[in-house]
């Protein structure tokens, strides 16, 4: 043997899972929701998706370059952030505002805290909240679905949650299929559920957070006198519970922590919807629970095998 | 694999574990006995515990089974010459883990003349038996190499169960499978001796269910044994997931007993023995020939003829690979043991040790590992950990060198099985981090002691 052998510590095998593959799965799972966005809200939503993805990737590349760190655009996480942010925007938003959102997500929330795995809140959600606070009117100007087919000037509509405040209701079928006003990616419950099933089947996410989040919204809105079916299918509950609350970095790792996280998101969402001066509370509930994640994790860490209880108190 | 085996026992639940590829290519390969090599290198430390001191001199004539190294310490086992011939040199070699130990180089005369001390031991009760096991040089053949007489010396009143570990959860390795198939009567006779001499009633043989033939063979001999003696021997098919063969895991799977941190199987009334170890006891009681050869799996894409070989201990890896047809291609990695916990070797000059059960020559493609990237906190490591640890938290404490935090979060429970690193999508060196953490805790303990 002339050549030198590789010496490395065990294990010498790997499962073949990669960050890139996980992110690719998330992108695949968001395809149905993206298609639904284009179907209901037209080419404007396709442009928003394109603008967000492109600016997130470019911003991540520039950031890493400026910070003299390894380029990480290859892991596709910036694509996921861009796509999720786009799906959380109203159809008529000025693309420049969307780019501002991308700067908040990638530069401020993600890279300034150390890049992938180090942000303490969800970048896309934070960007959405910053946009909502910065541009309250454009961020809450909704369009009726299929308007893009009829007229050159789109007619503004209201979201089902806002309609309820005015005493109007939307049919369950329209909610399920997405034939309603709202952010481009949040309306089609069917597409979001398909994506969620794909993620669970691929074992990318555990179903605990989505189920506990949606379940809590269902039960609590029923107890407080709301329409539970309406509440779980309207607003951003599906998008938030399946794709945003399950973000690895900002949600607890162990099953009990995930359960608490999901229930917490659900409770805050319902309380904001029913008692606060805002029609929608999914974003705020997730960001608040993101901040609580380290504490939830500390309190719910499983007991190691064969570790006696008394040691834990020490 | 198809047909279901009907056996009474079911394993208890185990947390975590991974579905590692099996790659048991050599499962059907009948073991081949390798002829004695020209020279063997008998290492003085082939077990956990005190290393031996050479008891032979350069130029001395030695025979097969003759003691060439021994120690006064209790936790130790003598080493024997595996060939007959002349002691050429007593030298210090570097082990793959970096430690330096003495080794006796013996030039074989090719005759394999047994030593005159080799005769069946006389056993009258427990004490004689334990002494015989010690002088046989037997160490745990599953990989760790814990001297077997120490295990068997556990308090007689406490122990009620003997667990035979034939799980063989590491990919590639099939040596235990061959032991079960080729020597099932030897296995059961060894079990009987241990049962009688240590007064144990219950024996559970744990085998992963990807070895249905081994399960069937063992079940057959167990039923025969149960007919003509008191006590109960049974086969328990385990899930074919890694690491069901780890000591704490197999004890939990077989008996639902949890070994507490820092304790041994004997503390929960169990003795765990590898299937090859118990089979060796049977042959030693019959012939008196100490542990001088063992069955190993030689595999990996870089080996020409992968197979199971019975090799004299101390044979150099190069000679074993040559016996198996040499290298088919340039190996990227040479391993002692399986790919999950095996040790990478710097070259093929190392001699075979008692506790090694495989030599793997991995090709470039098999040994490929990706560059580590940042942790994305996906939690896969924590969800697969059979010990219920949370590696990212521990890694954080390692960075801070916070031994209190490390201890509190159970670093010492880690057995370095490698499930976390196997599952990690960011290819993080988690096992190294855990090892570093354990060293930090040990060193902090030493400082406090002084």
XYZ file of C-alpha atoms in Angstrom:
764
model
C 0.000 0.000 0.000
C 1.606 3.194 -1.126
C -1.223 5.583 -0.497
C -2.101 7.048 2.848
C -5.271 5.810 4.538
C -7.907 8.135 5.876
C -7.975 8.205 9.669
C -11.169 9.534 11.135
C -13.236 8.860 14.205
C -16.322 6.644 14.042
C -18.960 6.436 12.676
C -17.706 5.765 9.174
C -21.176 5.629 7.663
C -23.752 8.309 7.152
C -27.473 8.151 6.547
C -27.083 10.332 3.474
C -29.384 13.036 4.826
C -28.198 16.536 3.985
C -29.395 20.028 4.789
C -29.794 20.624 1.076
C -32.058 17.610 0.659
C -34.223 18.715 3.602
C -34.581 22.216 2.158
C -35.365 20.743 -1.250
C -38.149 18.701 0.356
C -39.577 21.853 1.915
C -39.501 23.555 -1.483
C -41.233 20.567 -3.092
C -43.874 20.597 -0.371
C -44.579 24.280 -1.091
C -45.120 23.723 -4.819
C -48.894 23.022 -4.514
C -49.411 26.176 -2.438
C -47.348 28.223 -4.918
C -49.365 26.871 -7.846
C -52.584 27.709 -5.996
C -51.247 31.227 -5.389
C -50.717 31.758 -9.117
C -54.093 30.248 -9.989
C -56.021 32.448 -7.575
C -54.045 35.663 -7.696
C -52.336 35.618 -11.074
C -48.951 36.527 -12.454
C -48.407 39.144 -9.787
C -48.021 36.406 -7.211
C -45.613 34.511 -9.448
C -43.576 37.701 -9.725
C -43.620 38.140 -5.943
C -42.378 34.586 -5.454
C -39.615 35.122 -8.019
C -38.547 38.468 -6.578
C -38.425 37.127 -3.021
C -36.478 33.961 -3.842
C -33.996 35.795 -6.028
C -33.367 38.609 -3.577
C -33.013 36.216 -0.625
C -30.404 34.138 -2.444
C -28.499 37.189 -3.701
C -28.626 38.834 -0.271
C -27.365 35.683 1.422
C -24.507 35.442 -1.080
C -23.525 39.088 -0.567
C -23.804 38.805 3.213
C -21.560 35.768 3.426
C -19.075 37.420 1.091
C -18.981 40.643 3.114
C -18.698 38.696 6.355
C -15.845 36.647 4.807
C -17.608 33.384 5.558
C -18.279 30.295 3.478
C -20.963 30.680 0.836
C -24.046 28.810 2.028
C -26.523 29.534 -0.750
C -26.057 25.931 -1.887
C -28.014 24.602 1.081
C -31.192 26.145 -0.425
C -32.317 27.570 2.925
C -32.409 31.085 1.449
C -34.752 29.806 -1.270
C -37.062 28.406 1.407
C -37.036 31.707 3.323
C -37.794 33.680 0.162
C -40.577 31.356 -0.896
C -42.193 31.362 2.544
C -42.000 35.134 2.780
C -43.608 35.521 -0.660
C -46.443 33.195 0.294
C -47.070 35.408 3.330
C -47.589 38.588 1.318
C -50.770 40.055 -0.156
C -51.012 39.758 -3.950
C -50.867 43.461 -4.771
C -47.733 44.305 -2.767
C -45.118 46.489 -4.443
C -42.119 44.205 -5.205
C -39.744 46.782 -3.723
C -41.479 46.355 -0.400
C -41.039 42.616 -0.771
C -37.300 43.167 -1.324
C -37.233 45.204 1.885
C -38.809 42.204 3.610
C -36.081 39.961 2.214
C -33.417 42.279 3.617
C -35.017 42.000 7.058
C -35.274 38.206 6.787
C -31.857 37.361 5.396
C -29.563 40.181 6.489
C -30.983 41.210 9.839
C -32.613 38.081 11.227
C -30.581 35.292 9.651
C -27.032 36.363 8.805
C -26.463 38.923 11.538
C -27.148 36.210 14.083
C -24.729 33.775 12.451
C -26.568 32.241 9.517
C -28.496 29.002 9.232
C -29.355 27.424 12.561
C -28.515 30.492 14.639
C -31.466 32.836 14.199
C -33.702 33.018 17.247
C -36.887 33.937 15.400
C -38.273 32.742 12.096
C -36.829 35.036 9.365
C -39.876 34.951 7.072
C -42.359 35.616 9.876
C -40.276 38.458 11.283
C -39.992 40.009 7.829
C -43.752 39.779 7.427
C -44.331 41.484 10.780
C -41.811 44.235 9.981
C -43.567 44.810 6.643
C -46.951 44.851 8.350
C -45.768 47.478 10.803
C -43.899 49.513 8.155
C -46.538 49.432 5.403
C -49.845 48.734 7.162
C -52.055 49.725 4.257
C -50.414 47.844 1.346
C -49.888 44.846 3.617
C -53.629 44.629 4.357
C -54.961 45.440 0.900
C -56.445 42.175 -0.290
C -57.740 41.109 -3.654
C -60.585 38.824 -4.535
C -59.437 35.582 -6.152
C -59.662 35.305 -9.966
C -59.937 39.106 -10.262
C -56.790 39.041 -12.374
C -58.734 37.247 -15.139
C -61.503 39.826 -15.366
C -60.256 43.366 -15.181
C -57.079 45.302 -15.597
C -57.559 47.068 -12.263
C -58.067 44.536 -9.605
C -60.904 44.979 -7.200
C -59.979 44.945 -3.576
C -61.746 42.544 -1.275
C -61.454 41.540 2.333
C -60.190 38.412 4.066
C -62.733 36.037 5.594
C -61.517 37.036 9.050
C -62.236 40.681 8.267
C -65.565 39.735 6.710
C -66.588 37.944 9.877
C -66.008 41.169 11.773
C -68.472 42.744 9.350
C -70.912 39.912 9.842
C -70.359 38.143 6.516
C -69.307 34.523 6.220
C -67.364 32.480 3.684
C -68.354 28.914 2.778
C -66.230 26.016 4.054
C -65.634 24.769 0.517
C -64.277 28.141 -0.585
C -62.013 28.190 2.461
C -60.789 24.672 1.790
C -60.031 25.278 -1.876
C -58.681 28.761 -1.293
C -61.295 30.735 -3.145
C -61.031 33.718 -0.813
C -58.974 36.810 -0.123
C -55.710 36.633 1.799
C -51.945 36.279 1.483
C -51.078 34.517 -1.753
C -49.960 31.238 -0.190
C -52.254 30.918 2.787
C -55.645 30.563 1.128
C -55.633 27.060 -0.356
C -55.953 24.688 2.609
C -55.934 21.679 0.293
C -52.536 22.572 -1.207
C -51.049 23.290 2.213
C -52.280 19.982 3.602
C -50.784 18.122 0.633
C -47.443 19.788 1.353
C -47.725 18.952 5.037
C -48.446 15.293 4.345
C -45.419 15.169 2.050
C -43.168 16.654 4.748
C -44.400 14.233 7.393
C -44.100 11.267 5.017
C -40.532 12.289 4.162
C -39.878 12.637 7.902
C -38.733 16.206 7.408
C -41.102 17.446 10.108
C -42.793 15.724 12.992
C -46.588 16.126 12.937
C -46.661 17.205 16.593
C -46.447 20.975 16.076
C -48.994 21.237 13.218
C -51.475 18.929 14.970
C -51.210 20.589 18.369
C -51.308 24.083 16.825
C -54.364 23.401 14.652
C -56.011 21.274 17.340
C -55.641 24.018 19.943
C -57.107 26.621 17.589
C -60.017 24.262 16.904
C -60.786 23.459 20.543
C -60.163 26.895 21.996
C -62.164 28.802 19.358
C -65.026 26.361 19.936
C -64.872 26.861 23.709
C -64.806 30.622 23.306
C -67.831 30.575 21.080
C -66.229 30.816 17.643
C -66.704 28.581 14.617
C -63.858 26.040 14.981
C -63.851 24.819 11.358
C -63.773 28.370 10.096
C -60.931 29.298 12.433
C -58.591 26.504 11.439
C -59.124 27.066 7.708
C -59.023 30.860 7.623
C -56.106 33.215 7.913
C -52.615 31.808 8.094
C -53.246 28.913 10.496
C -52.490 26.134 7.989
C -49.495 27.873 6.424
C -48.184 28.904 9.828
C -48.745 25.578 11.581
C -47.337 23.369 8.837
C -44.506 25.442 7.415
C -43.588 28.308 9.722
C -43.963 26.935 13.242
C -42.078 23.764 12.280
C -38.902 25.675 11.383
C -36.134 23.593 13.002
C -34.064 26.425 14.331
C -36.812 28.239 16.161
C -38.897 25.379 17.549
C -38.055 22.875 20.300
C -36.338 19.611 19.387
C -37.963 17.135 21.732
C -41.553 15.884 21.371
C -42.873 17.338 24.636
C -41.375 20.717 23.797
C -42.979 20.567 20.358
C -46.359 19.857 21.935
C -46.068 22.827 24.299
C -44.877 25.016 21.431
C -47.824 24.032 19.229
C -50.379 24.537 21.976
C -48.853 27.909 22.850
C -49.069 29.040 19.215
C -52.704 27.957 19.056
C -53.683 29.726 22.275
C -52.029 33.019 21.305
C -53.564 32.880 17.811
C -57.117 32.444 19.131
C -56.707 35.066 21.857
C -55.431 37.629 19.341
C -58.193 36.796 16.863
C -61.017 36.979 19.369
C -59.909 39.622 21.854
C -57.191 41.797 20.337
C -57.584 44.648 17.925
C -56.191 42.608 15.046
C -58.014 40.227 12.723
C -55.085 37.790 12.470
C -52.595 36.531 15.051
C -50.697 33.589 13.552
C -47.490 35.526 12.870
C -47.388 37.050 16.315
C -48.124 33.758 18.015
C -45.284 32.014 16.208
C -42.750 34.757 16.849
C -43.673 34.859 20.551
C -43.283 31.103 20.860
C -39.979 31.319 18.916
C -38.673 33.548 21.667
C -39.843 31.102 24.330
C -38.272 28.105 22.547
C -34.965 27.981 24.480
C -36.885 28.032 27.754
C -39.338 25.362 26.643
C -36.376 23.282 25.574
C -34.616 23.665 28.926
C -37.742 22.615 30.788
C -38.624 19.633 28.632
C -35.258 18.025 27.959
C -35.728 14.246 28.217
C -34.066 12.373 31.051
C -31.042 10.456 29.761
C -31.156 6.657 29.916
C -30.348 5.440 33.410
C -29.989 8.909 34.877
C -31.507 9.115 38.316
C -34.038 11.835 39.017
C -32.252 13.319 42.024
C -29.297 14.335 39.837
C -31.534 16.577 37.836
C -32.189 18.884 40.740
C -28.504 19.278 41.538
C -36.273 -13.244 5.707
C -39.852 -13.774 4.590
C -41.443 -16.363 6.853
C -42.307 -15.271 10.365
C -40.707 -17.054 13.254
C -43.014 -17.990 16.052
C -41.196 -17.364 19.284
C -42.637 -16.646 22.679
C -40.596 -13.592 23.583
C -40.938 -10.049 22.343
C -38.319 -7.362 22.906
C -39.049 -4.399 25.153
C -39.195 -0.884 23.770
C -35.988 0.977 23.010
C -35.734 4.715 22.501
C -34.185 6.113 19.332
C -31.899 3.868 17.222
C -31.207 4.174 13.496
C -31.860 2.038 10.466
C -28.288 1.535 9.377
C -27.733 -0.384 6.130
C -27.118 -4.066 6.891
C -24.601 -4.954 4.177
C -24.261 -8.488 5.526
C -22.615 -9.700 2.315
C -20.736 -12.495 4.021
C -23.697 -13.957 5.955
C -23.654 -17.076 3.783
C -19.874 -17.531 3.728
C -18.751 -20.603 5.636
C -15.794 -19.750 7.868
C -12.389 -20.637 6.465
C -9.438 -21.463 8.702
C -6.407 -19.402 7.834
C -3.050 -21.212 7.880
C -0.520 -19.831 10.380
C 1.307 -16.745 9.092
C 5.086 -16.418 9.056
C 5.050 -14.162 12.040
C 2.603 -12.910 14.656
C 2.704 -9.887 16.910
C 1.078 -10.560 20.276
C 0.002 -7.313 21.837
C 0.147 -7.063 25.639
C -3.043 -5.054 25.925
C -5.935 -6.829 24.242
C -8.539 -5.991 26.843
C -9.896 -3.250 29.059
C -7.799 -3.141 32.224
C -4.152 -3.478 33.198
C -1.796 -4.363 30.303
C 0.235 -7.564 30.651
C 3.997 -7.841 31.090
C 5.852 -10.135 28.685
C 6.797 -13.434 30.393
C 9.023 -14.710 27.572
C 12.515 -13.726 26.428
C 13.893 -13.013 22.989
C 15.055 -16.216 21.352
C 12.851 -18.442 23.500
C 10.949 -21.309 21.901
C 7.183 -20.957 22.400
C 4.236 -23.205 21.584
C 0.583 -22.640 20.742
C -1.326 -21.735 23.895
C 1.718 -20.838 25.954
C 1.386 -17.721 28.095
C 3.536 -14.915 26.710
C 2.194 -12.106 28.876
C 0.368 -11.855 32.182
C -0.544 -9.380 34.852
C -1.175 -9.495 38.606
C -4.165 -7.179 38.313
C -7.687 -8.561 38.644
C -9.085 -6.633 35.698
C -6.753 -8.112 33.102
C -6.378 -11.306 31.098
C -3.256 -13.237 30.100
C -2.208 -13.398 26.461
C -0.989 -16.546 24.751
C 1.121 -17.424 21.758
C -1.069 -18.249 18.785
C 1.658 -20.101 16.872
C 4.648 -22.245 17.732
C 8.050 -20.790 16.997
C 10.711 -18.439 18.318
C 10.350 -15.090 20.055
C 12.039 -12.687 17.683
C 11.643 -9.368 19.408
C 9.875 -7.604 22.245
C 8.972 -4.115 21.101
C 6.688 -1.184 21.763
C 4.013 -0.495 19.192
C 1.516 2.327 18.760
C -2.098 1.278 18.936
C -4.670 2.866 16.635
C -6.016 4.887 19.567
C -2.584 6.418 20.102
C -1.484 4.493 23.186
C 1.906 2.758 23.224
C 2.029 -0.859 24.393
C 4.495 -3.715 24.452
C 4.153 -6.542 21.961
C 5.930 -9.861 21.449
C 6.940 -10.713 17.897
C 7.003 -14.466 17.288
C 8.397 -16.136 14.194
C 6.271 -19.148 13.348
C 7.795 -22.516 12.548
C 4.591 -23.473 10.793
C 4.095 -26.603 12.908
C 1.467 -25.231 15.313
C 2.743 -27.534 18.106
C 0.491 -27.107 21.154
C 2.073 -26.265 24.480
C 2.212 -29.058 27.044
C 0.268 -26.917 29.502
C -2.760 -27.163 27.218
C -5.151 -29.671 28.791
C -8.792 -29.524 29.835
C -9.129 -27.634 33.116
C -10.451 -29.419 36.185
C -13.599 -27.715 37.346
C -15.007 -28.326 40.814
C -17.339 -25.419 41.393
C -17.528 -21.728 40.805
C -14.036 -20.665 41.956
C -12.309 -23.178 39.702
C -14.451 -22.077 36.814
C -13.643 -18.389 37.239
C -9.920 -19.210 37.519
C -10.132 -21.297 34.361
C -11.887 -18.492 32.464
C -9.164 -16.085 33.530
C -6.345 -18.356 32.452
C -8.055 -18.975 29.132
C -7.394 -15.330 28.357
C -11.009 -14.810 27.376
C -12.168 -11.234 26.914
C -15.526 -10.040 25.623
C -15.332 -10.930 21.956
C -18.058 -8.513 20.935
C -15.712 -5.582 20.601
C -15.122 -3.945 23.971
C -12.774 -6.635 25.291
C -13.798 -6.628 28.936
C -12.146 -9.585 30.717
C -14.876 -12.221 31.021
C -13.871 -13.610 34.417
C -14.476 -10.143 35.895
C -18.012 -10.115 34.487
C -18.692 -13.628 35.725
C -17.388 -12.821 39.218
C -20.446 -10.670 39.866
C -22.310 -11.333 43.105
C -24.026 -14.689 42.718
C -27.170 -13.742 44.601
C -27.775 -10.657 42.526
C -27.567 -12.214 39.067
C -30.586 -14.065 37.734
C -30.289 -13.652 33.968
C -27.609 -14.428 31.417
C -27.995 -12.512 28.170
C -26.196 -13.869 25.141
C -25.485 -11.042 22.743
C -25.796 -12.254 19.178
C -27.481 -9.083 17.944
C -24.593 -8.173 15.659
C -26.083 -4.811 14.819
C -23.006 -3.372 13.121
C -23.227 -3.355 9.327
C -21.032 -5.819 7.373
C -20.133 -8.082 10.311
C -21.433 -11.657 10.147
C -18.979 -13.521 12.394
C -21.542 -14.044 15.185
C -24.104 -15.182 12.644
C -21.620 -17.822 11.432
C -20.900 -18.828 15.029
C -24.627 -19.448 15.565
C -24.965 -21.423 12.342
C -21.749 -23.436 12.439
C -21.402 -23.963 16.160
C -24.881 -23.824 17.713
C -24.184 -26.904 19.860
C -20.988 -25.308 21.128
C -22.950 -22.197 22.016
C -25.557 -24.107 23.975
C -22.977 -26.238 25.747
C -21.119 -23.081 26.817
C -24.385 -21.606 28.033
C -25.088 -24.766 30.026
C -21.686 -24.627 31.722
C -22.153 -21.005 32.720
C -25.693 -21.711 33.947
C -24.624 -24.648 36.065
C -21.464 -23.171 37.502
C -22.908 -19.746 38.254
C -26.359 -21.021 39.223
C -28.331 -18.934 36.697
C -31.824 -20.068 35.672
C -32.771 -17.788 32.848
C -30.872 -17.280 29.600
C -31.979 -14.996 26.770
C -30.171 -15.100 23.445
C -30.739 -11.793 21.653
C -30.481 -11.998 17.858
C -31.538 -9.320 15.369
C -34.361 -10.505 13.152
C -32.355 -10.024 9.961
C -30.714 -13.387 10.772
C -33.662 -15.800 10.626
C -31.410 -18.803 9.987
C -29.349 -18.087 13.076
C -32.534 -17.625 15.111
C -33.870 -20.943 13.880
C -30.616 -22.783 14.565
C -30.344 -21.354 18.058
C -34.005 -21.955 18.826
C -33.594 -25.599 17.905
C -30.695 -26.163 20.284
C -32.423 -24.154 23.008
C -35.475 -26.366 22.873
C -33.303 -29.465 23.067
C -31.459 -27.985 26.042
C -34.641 -26.997 27.853
C -35.823 -30.598 27.706
C -32.952 -32.068 29.688
C -32.080 -29.477 32.292
C -33.590 -27.087 34.758
C -33.800 -23.464 33.811
C -34.918 -21.839 30.645
C -32.952 -20.819 27.561
C -34.779 -18.841 24.915
C -34.062 -16.896 21.754
C -35.313 -13.335 21.510
C -35.522 -11.829 18.013
C -34.564 -8.162 18.252
C -35.425 -5.444 15.775
C -32.735 -5.203 13.122
C -31.833 -1.654 14.030
C -28.564 -0.211 15.219
C -27.433 -0.359 18.110
C -29.497 -3.223 19.556
C -26.265 -5.032 20.400
C -25.025 -2.315 22.747
C -24.898 -3.669 26.277
C -27.336 -1.256 27.931
C -29.690 -1.494 24.981
C -29.786 -5.280 24.808
C -30.338 -5.543 28.562
C -33.298 -3.168 28.293
C -34.661 -4.935 25.197
C -34.391 -8.389 26.804
C -35.434 -7.684 30.399
C -36.823 -4.121 30.474
C -34.219 -3.332 33.146
C -32.442 0.008 32.989
C -28.764 0.104 33.905
C -28.239 3.325 35.837
C -25.507 5.767 34.920
C -22.079 4.400 35.796
C -23.438 0.960 36.750
C -22.868 -2.463 35.213
C -25.320 -5.097 33.956
C -24.666 -7.091 37.140
C -26.274 -4.269 39.140
C -29.585 -5.105 37.496
C -29.052 -8.851 37.807
C -27.733 -9.520 34.319
C -24.559 -10.865 32.820
C -24.115 -10.092 29.133
C -21.843 -12.327 27.096
C -21.123 -12.328 23.404
C -22.152 -15.493 21.573
C -18.553 -16.156 20.474
C -17.343 -15.796 24.076
C -19.786 -18.359 25.402
C -18.968 -20.745 22.560
C -15.297 -20.348 23.361
C -15.924 -21.319 27.010
C -17.398 -24.571 25.816
C -14.395 -25.397 23.646
C -11.947 -24.335 26.357
C -13.544 -26.603 28.940
C -13.209 -29.499 26.477
C -9.718 -28.881 25.120
C -7.983 -26.408 27.395
C -6.709 -24.444 24.396
C -6.694 -20.762 25.386
C -7.960 -17.974 23.172
C -5.430 -18.076 20.342
C -7.606 -17.687 17.283
C -10.912 -16.126 16.432
C -13.510 -15.817 13.721
C -13.604 -12.455 11.990
C -15.424 -10.971 9.025
C -13.222 -9.537 6.301
C -15.254 -7.288 4.041
C -15.437 -3.934 2.334
C -15.461 -3.063 -1.357
C -11.663 -2.884 -1.459
C -11.209 -6.568 -0.493
C -11.077 -9.100 -3.327
C -12.808 -12.026 -1.579
C -14.896 -10.928 1.403
C -15.413 -13.858 3.792
C -15.383 -15.101 7.381
C -11.971 -16.320 8.476
C -10.714 -18.030 11.621
C -7.419 -16.280 12.198
C -4.609 -16.771 14.746
C -4.572 -13.773 17.098
C -1.651 -11.482 16.385
C -1.745 -12.033 12.618
C -1.019 -8.827 10.762
C -3.906 -7.246 8.856
C -1.847 -7.359 5.667
C -1.516 -11.160 5.906
C -5.254 -11.551 6.536
C -6.155 -9.362 3.565
C -3.668 -11.251 1.409
C -5.326 -14.507 2.444
C -8.627 -12.994 1.299
C -7.237 -12.294 -2.156
C -5.593 -8.969 -1.425
C -6.895 -5.527 -2.252
C -9.171 -5.198 -5.245
C -8.635 -1.451 -5.274
C -6.795 1.088 -3.188
C -8.605 1.167 0.183
C -9.583 4.593 1.485
C -10.049 3.424 5.047
C -9.063 0.327 7.021
C -11.224 -0.464 10.023
C -10.995 -2.662 13.076
C -14.623 -3.547 13.716
C -17.775 -2.287 12.082
C -18.331 1.033 10.341
C -20.418 2.527 13.158
C -17.974 2.160 16.047
C -14.878 0.691 14.418
C -11.434 2.203 14.712
C -9.662 3.537 11.628
C -6.144 2.163 11.219
C -3.113 4.095 9.993
C -1.726 1.116 8.035
C -2.145 -2.630 7.603
C 0.782 -3.530 9.891
C -1.428 -3.757 12.989
C -1.871 -7.235 14.497
C -5.308 -8.725 15.102
C -6.470 -8.330 18.689
C -8.713 -10.688 20.665
C -11.710 -8.398 20.698
C -11.711 -7.536 16.984
C -14.540 -9.108 15.103
C -14.040 -7.605 11.680
C -11.550 -6.022 9.344
C -13.090 -3.751 6.777
C -11.239 -2.237 3.854
C -13.569 0.457 2.636
C -13.309 1.832 -0.875
C -13.285 5.536 -1.595
C -17.001 5.408 -2.383
C -17.933 3.574 0.838
C -15.841 5.802 3.074
C -17.110 9.026 1.589
C -18.118 11.653 4.104
C -19.382 15.128 3.366
C -17.992 18.358 4.729
C -19.606 19.412 8.013
C -21.861 22.464 7.868
C -23.718 24.466 10.537
C -26.171 22.702 12.837
C -29.723 23.404 11.719
C -31.178 22.117 15.004
C -33.325 19.566 13.212
C -33.173 17.344 16.295
C -32.475 14.121 14.408
C -29.482 13.416 16.661
C -31.632 13.671 19.777
C -34.451 11.598 18.329
C -32.162 8.699 17.343
C -30.049 8.676 20.520
C -30.746 5.375 22.319
C -29.554 7.022 25.528
C -31.996 9.931 25.271
C -29.317 12.619 25.086
C -29.600 15.965 23.318
C -26.260 16.324 21.487
C -26.585 20.012 20.461
C -27.044 21.014 24.113
C -24.076 18.890 25.145
C -21.973 20.278 22.297
C -22.772 23.753 23.594
C -21.484 22.831 27.050
C -18.382 21.272 25.482
C -17.646 24.600 23.799
C -18.053 26.369 27.134
C -16.065 23.627 28.917
C -18.873 23.560 31.467
C -18.428 20.178 33.138
C -21.322 20.764 35.502
C -23.714 21.286 32.602
C -22.246 18.287 30.804
C -22.765 16.011 33.797
C -26.258 17.297 34.441
C -27.248 16.530 30.870
C -25.867 13.020 31.026
C -22.666 13.161 28.947
C -21.282 10.114 30.767
C -24.225 8.005 29.591
C -23.068 8.433 25.981
C -21.652 5.186 24.615
C -20.404 6.714 21.357
C -22.589 4.448 19.250
C -22.583 7.093 16.534
C -26.311 7.159 15.782
C -26.309 10.958 16.109
C -23.523 11.514 13.613
C -25.011 8.896 11.288
C -28.333 10.729 11.191
C -26.943 14.284 11.085
C -27.804 16.097 7.841
C -25.092 18.664 8.521
C -22.455 15.922 8.991
C -21.376 17.410 12.275
C -18.604 15.583 14.164
C -20.955 14.916 17.086
C -19.221 11.816 18.446
C -15.906 13.678 18.665
C -17.649 16.425 20.557
C -19.149 13.906 22.995
C -15.742 12.263 23.501
C -14.184 15.626 24.208
C -16.958 16.323 26.702
C -16.327 13.049 28.507
C -12.597 13.786 28.681
C -13.328 17.246 30.096
C -15.451 15.688 32.832
C -12.837 13.020 33.604
C -10.039 15.583 33.809
C -12.101 17.876 36.015
C -12.717 14.900 38.304
C -8.994 14.179 38.466
C -8.211 17.765 39.405
C -10.783 17.723 42.175
C -9.392 14.427 43.433
C -5.928 15.894 43.941
